[in-house]
CSV table of C-alpha atoms in Angstrom, one decimal:
chain,number,residue,atom,x,y,z
X,1,MET,CA,22.5,2.0,15.8
X,2,ALA,CA,24.5,3.0,12.7
X,3,LYS,CA,23.2,2.5,9.2
X,4,GLU,CA,25.9,-0.1,8.5
X,5,GLU,CA,24.9,-2.1,11.6
X,6,ILE,CA,21.2,-2.0,10.6
X,7,ILE,CA,22.0,-3.3,7.1
X,8,LYS,CA,24.3,-6.0,8.6
X,9,ASN,CA,21.4,-7.2,10.8
X,10,GLY,CA,19.3,-7.9,7.7
X,11,LEU,CA,17.2,-4.8,7.4
X,12,TYR,CA,16.9,-2.6,4.3
X,13,TRP,CA,17.8,1.1,4.3
X,14,PRO,CA,15.2,3.1,2.3
X,15,SER,CA,16.5,4.4,-0.9
X,16,GLU,CA,16.0,8.1,-1.5
X,17,LYS,CA,15.8,7.7,-5.2
X,18,TYR,CA,14.5,4.2,-5.9
X,19,ASN,CA,11.5,3.9,-3.6
X,20,ASN,CA,7.8,3.4,-4.1
X,21,VAL,CA,6.9,7.1,-3.5
X,22,GLU,CA,9.2,8.2,-6.2
X,23,LEU,CA,7.7,5.6,-8.5
X,24,PHE,CA,4.2,7.0,-7.9
X,25,ARG,CA,5.4,10.5,-8.5
X,26,ARG,CA,6.9,9.5,-11.9
X,27,ILE,CA,3.7,7.8,-12.9
X,28,ALA,CA,1.6,10.8,-11.9
X,29,LYS,CA,3.7,13.1,-14.0
X,30,ASP,CA,3.6,10.8,-17.0
X,31,LYS,CA,1.2,12.1,-19.5
X,32,LYS,CA,2.1,9.8,-22.4
X,33,ASN,CA,1.7,6.2,-21.2
X,34,LYS,CA,-1.6,4.5,-20.3
X,35,THR,CA,-0.9,2.5,-17.1
X,36,ILE,CA,-2.4,-0.3,-15.0
X,37,LEU,CA,-0.9,0.3,-11.6
X,38,LEU,CA,-1.3,-2.6,-9.2
X,39,LEU,CA,-0.5,-2.0,-5.6
X,40,LEU,CA,-0.3,-5.5,-4.0
X,41,ASP,CA,-0.2,-5.1,-0.2
X,42,GLY,CA,2.7,-6.9,1.5
X,43,PHE,CA,4.0,-8.4,-1.8
X,44,GLY,CA,7.6,-7.5,-1.5
X,45,PHE,CA,10.5,-8.0,-4.0
X,46,ASN,CA,11.8,-11.2,-2.6
X,47,LYS,CA,8.4,-12.9,-2.6
X,48,MET,CA,7.7,-11.7,-6.1
X,49,LYS,CA,11.1,-13.0,-7.3
X,50,LYS,CA,10.6,-16.4,-5.8
X,51,ILE,CA,7.1,-16.9,-7.2
X,52,LEU,CA,8.1,-15.7,-10.6
X,53,SER,CA,10.8,-18.4,-10.6
X,54,PHE,CA,8.1,-21.1,-10.6
X,55,LYS,CA,7.9,-23.0,-13.9
X,56,ASN,CA,4.3,-21.9,-14.7
X,57,PHE,CA,5.6,-18.3,-15.1
X,58,GLU,CA,8.2,-19.1,-17.8
X,59,LYS,CA,5.8,-18.2,-20.6
X,60,PHE,CA,5.5,-14.7,-19.2
X,61,TYR,CA,9.2,-14.0,-18.9
X,62,LYS,CA,9.4,-12.1,-22.3
X,63,TYR,CA,6.9,-9.6,-20.8
X,64,ILE,CA,8.5,-9.1,-17.4
X,65,LYS,CA,11.2,-6.8,-16.1
X,66,LEU,CA,11.9,-7.2,-12.4
X,67,GLU,CA,13.5,-4.2,-10.6
X,68,LYS,CA,14.2,-3.8,-6.9
X,69,ILE,CA,13.1,-0.6,-5.1
X,70,THR,CA,12.6,0.0,-1.4
X,71,THR,CA,9.6,1.2,0.5
X,72,ILE,CA,9.8,4.1,3.0
X,73,PHE,CA,9.9,4.4,6.8
X,74,PRO,CA,7.8,3.4,8.7
X,75,SER,CA,6.9,0.6,6.4
X,76,TYR,CA,3.3,0.2,7.7
X,77,THR,CA,0.4,0.3,5.4
X,78,PRO,CA,-1.6,3.2,7.1
X,79,CYS,CA,1.6,5.3,6.8
X,80,VAL,CA,2.8,4.3,3.4
X,81,ILE,CA,-0.5,4.4,1.5
X,82,PRO,CA,-1.0,8.2,2.2
X,83,SER,CA,2.5,8.7,1.0
X,84,LEU,CA,2.1,6.8,-2.2
X,85,GLU,CA,-1.3,8.4,-3.1
X,86,SER,CA,-0.3,11.9,-2.1
X,87,GLY,CA,3.3,12.0,-3.3
X,88,LEU,CA,4.3,13.2,0.2
X,89,TYR,CA,6.8,11.5,2.5
X,90,ILE,CA,5.6,10.6,6.0
X,91,GLY,CA,7.6,13.5,7.5
X,92,GLU,CA,5.6,15.8,5.2
X,93,HIS,CA,2.1,14.5,5.8
X,94,GLY,CA,2.7,13.4,9.4
X,95,ILE,CA,0.6,10.2,9.5
X,96,VAL,CA,2.9,7.9,11.6
X,97,GLY,CA,0.3,5.2,12.5
X,98,ASP,CA,-3.3,4.4,13.2
X,99,ASN,CA,-3.5,6.1,16.6
X,100,MET,CA,-2.1,9.6,16.7
X,101,PRO,CA,-2.2,12.3,19.4
X,102,PHE,CA,-4.4,15.3,18.7
X,103,ARG,CA,-4.2,17.8,21.5
X,104,GLU,CA,-7.1,19.7,19.9
X,105,GLU,CA,-9.2,16.6,20.7
X,106,GLY,CA,-7.7,16.0,24.1
X,107,GLY,CA,-6.3,12.6,23.3
X,108,GLN,CA,-5.5,10.1,20.6
X,109,LEU,CA,-7.6,9.2,17.6
X,110,ASN,CA,-7.6,6.3,15.3
X,111,ILE,CA,-7.5,8.3,12.1
X,112,TYR,CA,-8.8,5.4,10.0
X,113,ALA,CA,-11.8,4.8,12.2
X,114,TYR,CA,-12.8,8.4,12.9
X,115,PRO,CA,-15.7,9.6,10.7
X,116,TRP,CA,-13.8,12.4,8.9
X,117,GLY,CA,-16.4,12.4,6.1
X,118,GLU,CA,-18.9,13.7,8.6
X,119,VAL,CA,-16.6,16.5,9.9
X,120,ALA,CA,-14.7,17.5,6.8
X,121,GLY,CA,-14.0,20.9,8.2
X,122,LEU,CA,-12.2,19.4,11.2
X,123,ALA,CA,-10.1,17.1,8.9
X,124,ASN,CA,-9.0,20.1,6.9
X,125,GLU,CA,-8.2,22.1,10.0
X,126,LEU,CA,-6.1,19.4,11.5
X,127,GLN,CA,-4.5,18.7,8.1
X,128,VAL,CA,-5.0,14.9,8.6
X,129,ALA,CA,-5.8,14.0,5.0
X,130,PRO,CA,-3.0,14.9,2.5
X,131,ARG,CA,-4.2,16.2,-0.8
X,132,ASN,CA,-3.9,13.4,-3.3
X,133,PHE,CA,-1.1,14.0,-5.8
X,134,ILE,CA,-1.9,11.1,-8.1
X,135,ILE,CA,-5.6,11.9,-8.2
X,136,GLU,CA,-5.0,15.6,-8.8
X,137,LYS,CA,-2.9,14.7,-11.8
X,138,PHE,CA,-5.4,12.2,-13.2
X,139,SER,CA,-8.7,13.8,-12.2
X,140,LYS,CA,-8.7,15.8,-15.4
X,141,ARG,CA,-7.8,12.7,-17.4
X,142,LYS,CA,-9.6,9.3,-17.5
X,143,PHE,CA,-8.9,7.6,-14.2
X,144,VAL,CA,-10.5,4.8,-12.2
X,145,TYR,CA,-9.6,3.5,-8.7
X,146,LEU,CA,-10.5,-0.2,-8.0
X,147,GLN,CA,-10.9,-0.9,-4.3
X,148,ASP,CA,-11.9,-3.9,-2.2
X,149,GLU,CA,-15.6,-3.6,-1.4
X,150,ASN,CA,-15.1,-3.7,2.4
X,151,LEU,CA,-12.5,-1.0,2.3
X,152,TYR,CA,-14.6,0.9,-0.2
X,153,LYS,CA,-17.4,1.1,2.4
X,154,LYS,CA,-14.9,2.4,5.0
X,155,TYR,CA,-13.9,5.2,2.6
X,156,LYS,CA,-17.4,6.4,2.7
X,157,ASN,CA,-17.2,7.0,6.5
X,158,ASN,CA,-13.7,8.1,7.2
X,159,PHE,CA,-11.4,11.0,6.4
X,160,ASP,CA,-10.3,9.6,3.0
X,161,VAL,CA,-13.6,10.9,1.5
X,162,VAL,CA,-12.1,14.3,1.8
X,163,SER,CA,-9.3,13.3,-0.6
X,164,PHE,CA,-11.2,11.0,-2.8
X,165,LYS,CA,-14.6,12.8,-3.3
X,166,ASN,CA,-13.8,13.7,-6.9
X,167,VAL,CA,-12.5,10.3,-7.9
X,168,ASP,CA,-14.1,7.5,-9.8
X,169,MET,CA,-13.9,4.7,-7.3
X,170,GLU,CA,-15.3,1.3,-8.1
X,171,PRO,CA,-15.5,-1.6,-5.6
X,172,TYR,CA,-14.8,-5.3,-6.4
X,173,ILE,CA,-16.1,-8.2,-4.3
X,174,ASP,CA,-13.3,-10.7,-4.9
X,175,PHE,CA,-10.2,-11.6,-6.9
X,176,PHE,CA,-12.1,-12.8,-10.0
X,177,ASP,CA,-14.3,-9.8,-10.0
X,178,LEU,CA,-11.2,-7.6,-9.8
X,179,VAL,CA,-9.5,-9.3,-12.7
X,180,LEU,CA,-12.6,-9.1,-14.9
X,181,LYS,CA,-13.0,-5.4,-14.1
X,182,ILE,CA,-9.4,-4.7,-15.1
X,183,LYS,CA,-9.8,-6.7,-18.3
X,184,ASN,CA,-13.0,-4.9,-19.2
X,185,TYR,CA,-11.5,-1.5,-18.7
X,186,VAL,CA,-8.5,-2.5,-20.8
X,187,LEU,CA,-10.7,-3.7,-23.6
X,188,LYS,CA,-12.9,-0.6,-23.6
X,189,ASN,CA,-9.6,1.4,-23.8
X,190,GLU,CA,-11.2,4.5,-22.1
X,191,LYS,CA,-8.9,5.0,-19.1
X,192,ASP,CA,-5.5,6.6,-18.9
X,193,LEU,CA,-4.8,5.1,-15.5
X,194,ILE,CA,-6.3,2.0,-13.9
X,195,TYR,CA,-5.2,2.0,-10.3
X,196,VAL,CA,-5.8,-1.1,-8.1
X,197,TYR,CA,-5.3,-1.6,-4.4
X,198,TYR,CA,-5.3,-5.3,-3.4
X,199,ASP,CA,-4.9,-6.3,0.2
X,200,TYR,CA,-5.4,-10.1,0.0
X,201,SER,CA,-1.7,-10.7,-0.8
X,202,ASP,CA,-0.8,-9.2,2.6
X,203,GLU,CA,-3.4,-11.4,4.4
X,204,VAL,CA,-2.0,-14.5,2.8
X,205,GLY,CA,1.5,-13.5,3.9
X,206,HIS,CA,0.4,-13.0,7.5
X,207,LYS,CA,-1.6,-16.3,7.7
X,208,TYR,CA,0.8,-18.6,5.8
X,209,SER,CA,4.1,-16.9,6.1
X,210,GLN,CA,6.0,-20.1,6.8
X,211,GLU,CA,4.1,-22.4,4.6
X,212,GLN,CA,4.3,-23.3,0.9
X,213,TYR,CA,0.6,-23.2,0.8
X,214,GLY,CA,0.8,-19.4,0.9
X,215,GLU,CA,3.2,-19.3,-2.0
X,216,LYS,CA,0.9,-21.6,-4.0
X,217,LEU,CA,-2.1,-19.2,-3.4
X,218,LEU,CA,-0.1,-16.2,-4.5
X,219,SER,CA,1.3,-18.1,-7.5
X,220,MET,CA,-2.3,-19.0,-8.6
X,221,PHE,CA,-3.3,-15.3,-8.1
X,222,LEU,CA,-0.5,-13.9,-10.2
X,223,SER,CA,-0.8,-16.6,-12.9
X,224,TYR,CA,-4.5,-15.9,-13.4
X,225,LEU,CA,-3.9,-12.2,-13.4
X,226,PHE,CA,-1.2,-12.5,-16.1
X,227,GLU,CA,-3.2,-14.9,-18.2
X,228,ASN,CA,-6.1,-12.5,-18.4
X,229,ILE,CA,-4.6,-9.0,-18.6
X,230,ILE,CA,-1.1,-9.1,-20.2
X,231,GLU,CA,-2.0,-9.7,-23.8
X,232,PRO,CA,-5.1,-7.4,-23.8
X,233,SER,CA,-3.0,-4.7,-22.2
X,234,ILE,CA,-0.3,-4.9,-24.8
X,235,ASP,CA,-2.9,-4.9,-27.6
X,236,ASN,CA,-4.5,-1.8,-26.2
X,237,GLY,CA,-1.3,0.1,-25.4
X,238,TYR,CA,-1.2,-0.3,-21.6
X,239,ARG,CA,1.8,-0.9,-19.5
X,240,ILE,CA,1.5,-2.8,-16.3
X,241,ILE,CA,3.3,-1.8,-13.2
X,242,ILE,CA,3.2,-3.9,-10.1
X,243,THR,CA,4.5,-2.7,-6.7
X,244,SER,CA,3.8,-2.9,-3.0
X,245,ASP,CA,3.7,-0.8,0.1
X,246,HIS,CA,6.0,-3.1,2.0
X,247,GLY,CA,7.4,-6.7,2.1
X,248,GLN,CA,7.3,-9.2,4.9
X,249,VAL,CA,9.8,-10.8,7.2
X,250,SER,CA,9.5,-13.4,10.0
X,251,PHE,CA,10.1,-12.4,13.6
X,252,ASN,CA,11.0,-14.0,16.9
X,253,LYS,CA,7.9,-14.1,19.2
X,254,LYS,CA,10.2,-14.3,22.2
X,255,LYS,CA,11.6,-10.9,21.5
X,256,ILE,CA,8.3,-9.0,21.5
X,257,VAL,CA,8.4,-5.9,23.8
X,258,ASN,CA,5.3,-5.3,25.9
X,259,PHE,CA,4.7,-1.9,27.5
X,260,LYS,CA,2.3,-2.5,30.4
X,261,ILE,CA,0.5,0.5,31.8
X,262,ASP,CA,1.8,-0.1,35.3
X,263,SER,CA,5.5,-0.5,34.3
X,264,SER,CA,8.1,1.9,35.6
X,265,PHE,CA,8.9,2.9,32.0
X,266,MET,CA,5.4,4.3,31.4
X,267,LYS,CA,5.9,6.7,34.4
X,268,HIS,CA,8.5,8.6,32.5
X,269,LEU,CA,6.3,9.3,29.5
X,270,PHE,CA,4.4,12.6,29.1
X,271,TYR,CA,2.0,10.8,26.8
X,272,ARG,CA,1.3,7.2,26.2
X,273,PRO,CA,3.1,5.6,23.2
X,274,TRP,CA,1.6,6.0,19.7
X,275,GLY,CA,2.3,4.8,16.2
X,276,THR,CA,2.3,1.1,15.3
X,277,HIS,CA,3.4,-2.2,16.6
X,278,ARG,CA,6.3,-1.9,14.2
X,279,VAL,CA,7.3,1.7,14.9
X,280,MET,CA,6.4,3.3,18.2
X,281,PHE,CA,6.8,6.9,19.2
X,282,PHE,CA,7.3,8.3,22.7
X,283,GLU,CA,7.1,11.8,24.3
X,284,VAL,CA,9.4,11.7,27.4
X,285,LEU,CA,8.9,13.9,30.5
């Protein structure tokens, strides 16, 4: 399918210049500005634009500049996050999904479930964990990474500990705890970069994708966030950048493709499919 046909069918073509990886690269190189970098999972441009059009956000318009960038391909969180945090594109770090084939291990591994922290040598040998570009730049400066408590616990047991072992990571238990932590760091004015990963926005989109209830939840979330951090950030010299790993679109459940193990298609594969439910890879005989 040609690029023009892909765009005509409603899909976005990743920009080589204006994408979220390039944004992270620019932030990492910036030694002048103090930054609050909020990575809101699944909170795409169209959703943000619609929610900011609600009346309760009018008082914030003087502070907001909305710009459109793309994500990268595949636009799947386990693929995109390593790119954003390392500054490497997926073709460079090679993480194309959760399950990936490792001939050294004789099969496929879920790279986010495997306890790389316990076998750091193997992780380095297989080059699974890309060295972290953002963290390398800010490790010598004042940097904090705020992470959901449940995901934080996973970092202690999987391969990310190889990349994040020298980073000041702090868990938060819920949205209110997160906002208060951001505000406290801003008021202390001790950090050059306050980096936040927030996955609740993606969960809301999956659960309430076709309902106004989901929009109301995200509107309340953004409004509370803005109320508490915009003015303190300005007073203490911080800029706020909000971006995402991907957006969300609706799909037709009748058009889902199932690859059954006993299908004739599978007989032509050297190796079972790997990647994600959005982007699948095959090795054909």
